[in-house]
Amino acid sequence: MTTNSITDVPGIRVGQAERIGDGWLSGTTVVLAPPEGAVGGVDVRGGGPGTRETDLLDPRNLVERVQAIVLSGGSALGLASVDGVVQRLLRDGIGFPMGGPGEVVPIVPAAVLFDLGRGGTFAHHPDAELGARAYDAAAADVRLGTHGAGTGARVGGLKGGIGSASVRLDDGTTIGALVAVNAVGSAVDPTTGELYAARHCLPGDLPPLRLPAPAELDDARGAAAQDPAPVKPPLATTIGVIATDATLTKAQCAKLAGIGHDGLARAINPVHTMFDGDTIFAMATGSGEPTGVLALQAMLGPAGDCVTRAVARAVLAAESAGGMRSYRDAFPSALLPPDTA
């Protein structure tokens, strides 16, 4: 049975933790590899990234495998959450081996998004304790919407969140994506109210949708015109992970991560702005035969599509919070069955 999430890739688990209320609206998501790790790659396209250990993923550098990837709110301050994950891995003896038993260095690349102040208190950000909580919560079930790194997320004028999707190819390869959607750009076509990503989704990804009522679209346009965000830089950033059970090199993982940005570009407009630090990681857990160029090519399109589909699922699952309306609340008529008058 599949979950239509990144955890359909064997060995991948996801843990999330968040703080909501009393000035808080932020969280952390950790994507855990199997104990033996996963080959990693990354592609950074946005103009304002906040990252950790991305240089290590360069194919020219030594370390091949990562133990986890962290996505977090809190902008650069939220990188503190990674230490909680690293300490948990060290406790469990999981990391790059450096000698005897327990002598390991956990390798945990990370990226952060900007959500400071959306809960009310600017200084509130994920820390090591929240990262440890996310690690402890790791499971095969992925909570979508206002959870983890998506807790304080915003996309355009609407609430963002966590989304995930997966696909199994004809040769048995599984690919999954997880995205924290938090963009300057919008996920919604302003002329119709339709999700840009909806046309790329597979049956079962989304509930039945139709174009929202004209009155709701007019209200949304009016709210966008009054949005104070243009007064100051609308800092954002969409971050995510693509995972597969194929056997890939670091260079192939970098290519897989890069194709994930094509998936973002189908779902968000504009994307990769100077105020977004859009970053996609890739993880390959396979231990079998190397993947040749034709097999890699066959993976790229579906991998990008998984990212697109994950964005749509994030926006549909998000709940209104921090003064940000969800798509469901802004366009309730879009969620009605198609044959409803």
PDB file of C-alpha atoms in Angstrom, residues 96 125 141 161 330:
ATOM      1  CA  PHE A  96      30.285   8.999   8.749  1.00  0.00           C
ATOM      2  CA  HIS A 125      12.585  30.206  15.643  1.00  0.00           C
ATOM      3  CA  ASP A 141       3.216   8.816   7.938  1.00  0.00           C
ATOM      4  CA  GLY A 161       2.656  24.218   3.985  1.00  0.00           C
ATOM      5  CA  ALA A 330     -10.263  31.731   0.242  1.00  0.00           C
TER       6      ALA A 330
END
